[in-house]
């Protein structure tokens, strides 16, 4: 591809970084990526692979705080905030409380919907290229429930989704079972968000990296960015491994490490890592297949058919980065599965079978996407939280539009990366 736009340097090779590279490349930029690790793992690899226009409610929403406090006293619960005097957590928590209200939800819903819908269309376009085959399946996600209380809450939410123009079916047990004829569904009903889909994120990441390399993108692995050289309101270079890397435009991703990275450029970004776990399961009876991805709502467990197996994922532990696997919480996931899917007899898991990742969670539940006002040649793309994979392509396309001084396809004002600066 011809490089006629100048050089763009991207920090971080998660879905936000590689998608930015993909769209910058299409617009004729010469692209390099600095990644502190190798290219084998980060939050973008082992997640549940869901594309989620259904997730138009930000994490900061009414009721979340009360539910979160109840769960904090249960070691197997799906949500946990480690009580701590860490000033980042306190400041994050106060902002989260401030945004956990209906006004914030109403203000954000259509903006998040538009971002996810646009990204879903871009995933279809990427999947059409011959270099890609990442099991993209755009047949909906089932929100499954076992209790009347959750049925009522979810039905109300489904009506909100319909009023936002999303394609949604409200189903009873029979309707759900018809969609999944090969596996027993022990639920009282569910919502089929037909606007959603799923994929194999590991395949996507690997194929995206190969595609980028084959088209001239240079990856500098084991290069942690430790500093920025600026002149006035421009970045001149970033420092990694004691070397200077210059470019015309810089793109900062970094996932849950974004605050530390941004701070080195003098920008304040608030995020907490929301640790989650996943593991693969092979049904004992191979005829017990699933057609759709699903969320087991009371248990907060994600279920995704992937590569002939099923990936289960869940928990949200808000605490500083620490690589210890909390097997009690994994056990909480494992135990909840047969309550919904009795054909899946689960065995206790070994630590070696568990993947974990840190969701980059902003205190208002909204991503950070846009041009920095402090540094004119810096674009920030992060904070995707629970929908960071889903948002990848629209992050990338927006980054490329901003670098080219074009008006972004989607409205991004509400996602201003410096809104807490
Ligand atoms: C259990 C679980 C299930 C999930 N399921 C879904 C789902 O179904 N759908 C969905 O949309 N989302 C899901 N998510 C969330 C999603 O995985 C994340 O939001 C997304 O992967 C974040 O992508 P990212 O590119 O921003 O960050 P990452 O993938 O974490 O990548 C950031 C990269 O930046 C690098 N980096 C950081 N600092 C530096 C530095 N100073 N120098 C160089 N490199 C640096 C890191 O090493 C890393 O490789 C899930 C998450 C979890 C944990």
Coordinates of C-alpha atoms and ligand atoms in Angstrom, one line a residue:
X1 CA 0.0 0.0 0.0
X2 CA 1.3 3.5 -0.8
X3 CA 2.3 5.6 2.2
X4 CA 1.5 9.1 1.3
X5 CA 0.1 10.5 4.6
X6 CA 3.0 10.5 6.9
X7 CA 3.9 8.2 9.8
X8 CA 1.6 7.2 12.6
X9 CA 2.9 5.5 15.8
X10 CA 0.4 3.5 17.8
X11 CA 1.0 2.5 21.5
X12 CA -0.5 -0.9 22.4
X13 CA -1.4 -3.9 20.3
X14 CA -4.8 -4.8 21.7
X15 CA -7.9 -4.6 19.6
X16 CA -7.9 -0.8 19.8
X17 CA -4.3 -0.6 18.6
X18 CA -4.5 -3.1 15.8
X19 CA -7.9 -1.7 14.5
X20 CA -6.3 1.8 14.5
X21 CA -3.4 0.4 12.4
X22 CA -5.9 -1.3 10.0
X23 CA -7.8 1.9 9.2
X24 CA -4.7 4.2 9.2
X25 CA -3.1 1.8 6.7
X26 CA -6.2 1.9 4.5
X27 CA -5.8 5.7 4.4
X28 CA -2.2 5.5 3.3
X29 CA -0.3 6.1 6.6
X30 CA 3.0 4.4 7.3
X31 CA 2.2 2.6 10.6
X32 CA 4.4 1.4 13.5
X33 CA 3.2 -0.2 16.8
X34 CA 5.0 -0.2 20.1
X35 CA 3.9 -3.0 22.4
X36 CA 5.3 -3.7 25.9
X37 CA 4.8 -7.5 25.7
X38 CA 4.8 -9.9 22.8
X39 CA 1.8 -10.4 20.6
X40 CA 0.4 -13.5 22.4
X41 CA -1.9 -12.2 25.0
X42 CA -3.8 -9.1 26.4
X43 CA -7.4 -8.4 27.2
X44 CA -8.4 -8.7 23.6
X45 CA -7.5 -12.4 23.2
X46 CA -9.4 -14.5 25.8
X47 CA -12.6 -12.5 26.2
X48 CA -16.1 -13.7 25.4
X49 CA -16.0 -12.5 21.8
X50 CA -19.4 -10.7 21.8
X51 CA -20.4 -7.9 19.6
X52 CA -22.9 -5.9 21.7
X53 CA -25.2 -3.2 20.5
X54 CA -27.4 -4.5 23.3
X55 CA -25.0 -3.0 25.9
X56 CA -26.3 0.5 25.5
X57 CA -26.5 0.9 29.3
X58 CA -23.2 2.1 30.8
X59 CA -21.7 0.2 33.7
X60 CA -22.5 3.2 35.9
X61 CA -26.3 2.8 36.2
X62 CA -28.9 2.9 38.9
X63 CA -28.9 -0.1 41.2
X64 CA -25.4 -1.2 40.3
X65 CA -23.9 0.2 43.5
X66 CA -26.4 -1.5 45.8
X67 CA -26.0 -4.8 44.0
X68 CA -22.2 -4.5 44.0
X69 CA -22.2 -3.9 47.8
X70 CA -24.3 -7.0 48.3
X71 CA -22.0 -9.1 46.2
X72 CA -18.9 -7.8 47.9
X73 CA -19.6 -10.1 50.9
X74 CA -19.8 -13.3 48.8
X75 CA -16.4 -14.7 47.8
X76 CA -17.9 -16.5 44.8
X77 CA -19.9 -13.5 43.5
X78 CA -19.4 -12.1 40.0
X79 CA -18.6 -8.6 41.2
X80 CA -16.0 -7.4 43.7
X81 CA -14.4 -4.1 44.6
X82 CA -11.3 -4.6 46.8
X83 CA -11.7 -2.1 49.6
X84 CA -8.6 0.0 49.6
X85 CA -7.3 3.5 50.4
X86 CA -5.8 3.6 47.0
X87 CA -6.4 7.2 45.9
X88 CA -7.2 6.1 42.3
X89 CA -9.9 3.8 43.4
X90 CA -11.4 6.4 45.7
X91 CA -11.5 9.0 43.0
X92 CA -12.8 6.5 40.5
X93 CA -15.5 5.3 43.0
X94 CA -16.7 8.8 43.6
X95 CA -17.1 9.5 39.9
X96 CA -18.8 6.1 39.5
X97 CA -21.3 7.0 42.2
X98 CA -21.9 10.4 40.6
X99 CA -22.8 8.8 37.3
X100 CA -24.9 5.9 38.5
X101 CA -28.2 7.6 37.8
X102 CA -30.9 7.5 35.1
X103 CA -30.0 10.8 33.6
X104 CA -26.5 9.6 32.7
X105 CA -28.0 6.3 31.3
X106 CA -30.4 8.2 29.1
X107 CA -27.8 10.7 28.0
X108 CA -25.4 7.9 27.0
X109 CA -27.6 5.2 25.5
X110 CA -27.9 6.3 21.9
X111 CA -24.3 7.3 21.7
X112 CA -23.1 3.9 22.9
X113 CA -25.7 2.2 20.6
X114 CA -24.4 4.1 17.6
X115 CA -20.8 3.3 18.3
X116 CA -21.6 -0.5 18.7
X117 CA -23.8 -0.7 15.6
X118 CA -21.3 1.1 13.4
X119 CA -18.6 -1.3 14.7
X120 CA -20.7 -4.3 14.0
X121 CA -21.1 -3.3 10.4
X122 CA -17.3 -2.8 10.2
X123 CA -16.8 -6.3 11.5
X124 CA -18.9 -7.7 8.7
X125 CA -16.7 -5.8 6.2
X126 CA -13.5 -7.1 7.7
X127 CA -14.8 -10.7 7.7
X128 CA -15.5 -10.4 4.0
X129 CA -11.7 -10.1 3.3
X130 CA -10.1 -13.3 2.3
X131 CA -7.4 -12.9 4.9
X132 CA -10.0 -13.2 7.7
X133 CA -12.0 -16.1 9.1
X134 CA -12.7 -15.4 12.7
X135 CA -16.0 -17.3 13.2
X136 CA -18.0 -14.1 13.0
X137 CA -21.7 -15.1 13.6
X138 CA -24.2 -12.3 13.6
X139 CA -27.2 -14.2 14.8
X140 CA -27.9 -12.5 18.2
X141 CA -27.1 -12.9 21.8
X142 CA -29.6 -14.5 24.3
X143 CA -30.0 -12.9 27.7
X144 CA -31.3 -15.8 29.8
X145 CA -33.0 -15.6 33.1
X146 CA -34.3 -17.9 35.8
X147 CA -36.1 -15.5 38.1
X148 CA -39.2 -13.4 37.8
X149 CA -37.4 -10.3 39.1
X150 CA -34.7 -10.4 36.4
X151 CA -37.4 -11.3 33.8
X152 CA -39.2 -8.0 34.6
X153 CA -36.0 -5.9 34.6
X154 CA -34.9 -7.4 31.3
X155 CA -38.3 -7.0 29.7
X156 CA -38.3 -3.3 30.6
X157 CA -34.7 -3.0 29.1
X158 CA -35.8 -4.9 26.0
X159 CA -38.6 -2.3 25.4
X160 CA -36.1 0.5 25.9
X161 CA -33.9 -1.3 23.3
X162 CA -36.8 -1.5 20.9
X163 CA -37.5 2.2 21.4
X164 CA -33.8 2.8 20.5
X165 CA -34.5 0.9 17.2
X166 CA -32.6 -2.3 18.1
X167 CA -33.9 -5.6 16.8
X168 CA -35.0 -7.6 19.8
X169 CA -37.4 -10.6 20.6
X170 CA -38.8 -11.3 24.1
X171 CA -39.1 -15.0 24.4
X172 CA -40.5 -17.6 26.9
X173 CA -38.8 -20.8 27.8
X174 CA -40.2 -22.6 24.7
X175 CA -39.0 -19.8 22.4
X176 CA -35.5 -20.0 23.8
X177 CA -35.5 -23.8 23.5
X178 CA -36.5 -23.5 19.9
X179 CA -33.5 -21.4 19.2
X180 CA -31.2 -23.9 21.0
X181 CA -32.7 -27.3 20.1
X182 CA -29.6 -29.3 21.0
X183 CA -29.0 -28.3 24.6
X184 CA -31.6 -28.1 27.5
X185 CA -32.3 -24.6 28.6
X186 CA -33.3 -24.4 32.3
X187 CA -34.6 -20.8 32.2
X188 CA -38.0 -19.2 32.4
X189 CA -37.3 -17.1 29.3
X190 CA -34.9 -14.7 27.7
X191 CA -34.4 -11.8 25.3
X192 CA -32.8 -12.4 21.9
X193 CA -30.8 -9.3 21.0
X194 CA -30.8 -10.1 17.2
X195 CA -28.6 -7.0 16.7
X196 CA -25.7 -8.7 18.5
X197 CA -23.2 -11.3 17.4
X198 CA -20.1 -13.2 18.4
X199 CA -16.7 -14.3 17.1
X200 CA -13.4 -16.0 18.1
X201 CA -11.3 -13.0 19.4
X202 CA -8.0 -15.0 19.4
X203 CA -8.4 -15.8 15.7
X204 CA -9.3 -12.2 15.0
X205 CA -6.3 -10.8 16.8
X206 CA -3.9 -13.3 15.1
X207 CA -5.3 -12.7 11.6
X208 CA -5.3 -8.9 12.1
X209 CA -1.6 -9.0 13.2
X210 CA -0.7 -11.1 10.2
X211 CA -2.6 -8.9 7.8
X212 CA -1.0 -5.8 9.2
X213 CA 2.5 -7.3 9.0
X214 CA 1.9 -8.5 5.5
X215 CA 0.9 -5.0 4.5
X216 CA 4.0 -3.3 6.0
X217 CA 3.0 -2.4 9.6
X218 CA 6.1 -2.7 11.8
X219 CA 5.5 -4.1 15.3
X220 CA 8.2 -3.3 18.0
X221 CA 7.4 -5.9 20.7
X222 CA 8.9 -5.7 24.2
X223 CA 8.9 -1.9 23.9
X224 CA 7.3 -0.3 26.8
X225 CA 6.6 3.4 26.3
X226 CA 8.1 5.2 29.3
X227 CA 8.1 8.9 28.2
X228 CA 7.1 11.5 25.7
X229 CA 9.1 14.4 24.2
X230 CA 6.9 17.4 23.5
X231 CA 7.4 20.8 22.0
X232 CA 4.6 23.2 22.7
X233 CA 1.4 21.4 22.0
X234 CA 3.0 18.7 19.8
X235 CA 4.5 15.3 20.6
X236 CA 7.9 15.1 18.9
X237 CA 8.8 11.6 20.0
X238 CA 8.0 8.7 22.4
X239 CA 10.6 6.9 24.4
X240 CA 10.7 3.1 24.6
X241 CA 13.7 1.0 25.6
X242 CA 15.8 4.1 25.8
X243 CA 15.2 4.8 22.1
X244 CA 13.2 7.7 20.5
X245 CA 10.4 7.0 18.1
X246 CA 9.3 9.9 16.0
X247 CA 6.1 10.2 14.0
X248 CA 3.6 12.8 12.6
X249 CA 0.7 11.4 14.5
X250 CA 0.5 9.3 17.7
X251 CA -2.3 7.0 18.9
X252 CA -2.4 6.1 22.5
X253 CA -4.3 2.9 23.5
X254 CA -2.9 0.7 26.3
X255 CA -6.1 -0.9 27.6
X256 CA -6.2 -0.9 31.4
X257 CA -2.7 0.6 31.6
X258 CA -3.8 3.8 29.8
X259 CA -3.8 6.0 32.9
X260 CA -0.1 5.4 33.6
X261 CA 0.7 5.9 29.9
X262 CA -1.3 9.1 29.6
X263 CA 0.2 10.5 32.8
X264 CA 3.6 10.4 31.1
X265 CA 2.2 12.7 28.5
X266 CA 0.7 15.0 31.2
X267 CA -2.9 13.8 30.6
X268 CA -5.1 12.6 33.3
X269 CA -7.3 9.6 32.4
X270 CA -9.3 7.6 35.0
X271 CA -9.7 3.9 34.6
X272 CA -9.8 0.9 36.9
X273 CA -8.8 -2.6 35.7
X274 CA -11.9 -4.8 35.9
X275 CA -10.4 -8.3 36.1
X276 CA -12.4 -11.1 34.5
X277 CA -11.8 -14.8 33.9
X278 CA -12.6 -17.3 31.1
X279 CA -12.0 -20.9 30.2
X280 CA -12.9 -23.3 27.4
X281 CA -15.3 -26.3 27.9
X282 CA -15.8 -29.3 25.7
X283 CA -19.3 -30.8 26.3
X284 CA -19.1 -34.5 27.2
X285 CA -21.8 -35.2 24.7
X286 CA -20.7 -33.6 21.4
X287 CA -24.3 -33.3 20.2
X288 CA -24.9 -30.6 23.0
X289 CA -24.1 -27.7 20.7
X290 CA -25.1 -24.0 21.0
X291 CA -26.0 -21.8 18.1
X292 CA -25.9 -18.5 20.0
X293 CA -23.8 -16.7 22.5
X294 CA -25.6 -16.0 25.7
X295 CA -25.5 -14.3 29.1
X296 CA -26.7 -16.2 32.1
X297 CA -28.0 -13.1 33.8
X298 CA -28.4 -13.8 37.5
X299 CA -24.9 -15.4 37.5
X300 CA -23.4 -12.8 35.2
X301 CA -21.7 -15.5 33.1
X302 CA -21.0 -15.2 29.4
X303 CA -21.3 -18.2 27.1
X304 CA -19.9 -18.3 23.6
X305 CA -19.7 -21.1 21.2
X306 CA -16.1 -21.0 19.8
X307 CA -14.0 -23.2 17.6
X308 CA -16.2 -26.3 18.4
X309 CA -16.0 -25.7 22.1
X310 CA -17.7 -23.3 24.5
X311 CA -16.1 -20.4 26.2
X312 CA -17.4 -19.4 29.6
X313 CA -16.4 -16.1 31.1
X314 CA -17.3 -13.8 34.0
X315 CA -16.5 -11.8 37.2
X316 CA -15.5 -8.2 37.5
X317 CA -12.9 -7.6 40.2
X318 CA -12.1 -3.9 40.5
X319 CA -8.7 -3.6 42.1
X320 CA -5.1 -2.7 41.1
X321 CA -3.4 -5.1 38.6
X322 CA -2.4 -8.3 40.2
X323 CA -1.9 -11.6 38.3
X324 CA -3.2 -13.9 41.0
X325 CA -6.2 -16.1 39.9
X326 CA -9.0 -16.1 42.4
X327 CA -10.2 -19.8 42.1
X328 CA -13.2 -19.1 44.4
X329 CA -14.6 -16.7 41.8
X330 CA -13.8 -19.2 39.0
X331 CA -15.7 -21.8 41.0
X332 CA -18.6 -19.4 41.3
X333 CA -18.8 -19.3 37.4
X334 CA -18.3 -23.1 37.1
X335 CA -21.1 -23.9 39.6
X336 CA -23.7 -21.6 38.1
X337 CA -23.5 -23.1 34.6
X338 CA -25.5 -26.3 35.1
X339 CA -28.3 -24.3 36.8
X340 CA -29.0 -22.9 33.3
X341 CA -27.5 -25.5 31.0
X342 CA -28.1 -28.9 32.9
X343 CA -26.5 -30.9 30.0
X344 CA -23.2 -29.4 30.8
X345 CA -21.8 -31.3 33.8
X346 CA -18.9 -29.1 34.9
X347 CA -15.8 -30.4 36.7
X348 CA -13.6 -28.2 39.0
X349 CA -11.1 -26.2 36.9
X350 CA -7.3 -26.2 37.3
X351 CA -5.6 -22.8 37.5
X352 CA -3.7 -23.6 34.3
X353 CA -7.0 -23.7 32.4
X354 CA -8.0 -20.2 33.4
X355 CA -7.3 -17.1 31.3
X356 CA -7.7 -13.6 32.8
X357 CA -7.8 -10.1 31.4
X358 CA -8.3 -6.6 32.7
X359 CA -11.2 -4.7 31.2
X360 CA -10.4 -1.0 31.0
X361 CA -13.3 0.5 33.0
X362 CA -13.9 4.3 33.0
X363 CA -15.9 5.6 36.0
X364 CA -18.8 6.7 33.9
X365 CA -18.8 3.5 31.8
X366 CA -18.1 5.4 28.6
X367 CA -15.0 4.9 26.4
X368 CA -12.3 7.4 25.8
X369 CA -12.2 8.2 22.1
X370 CA -11.0 11.4 20.5
X371 CA -8.3 13.9 19.8
X372 CA -6.4 15.3 22.7
X373 CA -6.9 19.0 23.2
X374 CA -3.5 19.3 25.1
X375 CA -1.4 17.6 22.4
X376 CA -2.6 18.3 18.9
X377 CA -1.0 15.2 17.2
X378 CA -2.3 12.7 19.8
X379 CA -5.4 10.6 19.5
X380 CA -6.6 8.5 22.4
X381 CA -8.7 5.3 22.0
X382 CA -9.4 3.2 25.1
X383 CA -11.7 2.5 28.1
X384 CA -13.8 0.0 26.1
X385 CA -14.7 -1.7 29.4
X386 CA -17.0 -4.7 28.9
X387 CA -17.5 -3.8 25.2
X388 CA -13.9 -3.0 24.1
X389 CA -13.7 -5.9 21.6
X390 CA -17.1 -4.9 20.1
X391 CA -15.9 -1.3 19.7
X392 CA -12.5 -2.2 18.1
X393 CA -13.2 -1.4 14.5
X394 CA -15.1 1.8 15.1
X395 CA -12.3 3.0 17.4
X396 CA -9.9 2.3 14.6
X397 CA -12.0 4.0 11.9
X398 CA -12.5 7.0 14.1
X399 CA -8.8 7.3 14.8
X400 CA -8.1 7.2 11.1
X401 CA -10.8 9.8 10.4
X402 CA -9.4 12.2 13.1
X403 CA -5.8 11.7 11.8
X404 CA -7.0 12.7 8.4
X405 CA -8.9 15.8 9.7
X406 CA -12.2 14.3 8.7
X407 CA -15.4 14.5 10.6
X408 CA -15.9 11.2 12.4
X409 CA -18.7 8.9 11.1
X410 CA -20.1 8.6 14.6
X411 CA -20.7 11.4 17.1
X412 CA -17.9 11.2 19.7
X413 CA -18.2 14.3 21.8
X414 CA -19.5 12.4 24.8
X415 CA -16.4 10.2 24.7
X416 CA -13.9 13.1 25.1
X417 CA -10.7 11.4 26.5
X418 CA -9.9 14.5 28.6
X419 CA -13.3 14.8 30.2
X420 CA -11.9 14.1 33.7
X421 CA -8.7 16.1 33.2
Ligands
LIG1 C1 -13.6 -12.1 30.9 C2 -13.8 -11.0 29.9 C3 -14.8 -11.1 28.9 C4 -14.9 -10.0 28.0 N1 -15.9 -10.2 27.0 C5 -16.0 -9.2 26.1 C6 -17.0 -9.4 25.0 O1 -17.6 -10.4 24.9 N2 -17.1 -8.3 24.1 C7 -16.4 -7.2 24.2 O2 -16.7 -6.3 23.4 N3 -15.5 -7.0 25.2 C8 -15.3 -8.0 26.1 N4 -14.4 -7.8 27.1 C9 -13.6 -6.6 27.2 C10 -12.5 -6.5 26.1 O3 -11.8 -7.7 26.1 C11 -11.6 -5.3 26.4 O4 -12.4 -4.1 26.6 C12 -10.7 -5.0 25.2 O5 -10.0 -6.2 24.8 C13 -9.7 -3.9 25.5 O6 -8.9 -3.7 24.3 P1 -7.7 -2.7 24.3 O7 -7.0 -2.7 23.0 O8 -8.2 -1.3 24.8 O9 -6.7 -3.2 25.5 P2 -5.8 -4.5 25.6 O10 -6.3 -5.6 24.8 O11 -5.5 -4.7 27.0 O12 -4.5 -4.0 24.8 C14 -3.7 -3.0 25.4 C15 -2.2 -3.2 25.0 O13 -1.5 -2.1 25.3 C16 -0.2 -2.5 25.8 N5 0.4 -1.4 26.6 C17 0.0 -0.9 27.7 N6 0.8 0.1 28.2 C18 1.8 0.1 27.3 C19 3.0 0.9 27.2 N7 3.4 1.8 28.2 N8 3.9 0.7 26.2 C20 3.6 -0.2 25.2 N9 2.5 -1.0 25.3 C21 1.6 -0.8 26.3 C22 -0.6 -3.7 26.6 O14 0.6 -4.6 26.8 C23 -1.6 -4.4 25.8 O15 -1.1 -5.3 24.9 C24 -14.1 -8.9 28.0 C25 -13.1 -8.8 29.0 C26 -12.9 -9.8 29.9 C27 -11.8 -9.7 30.9

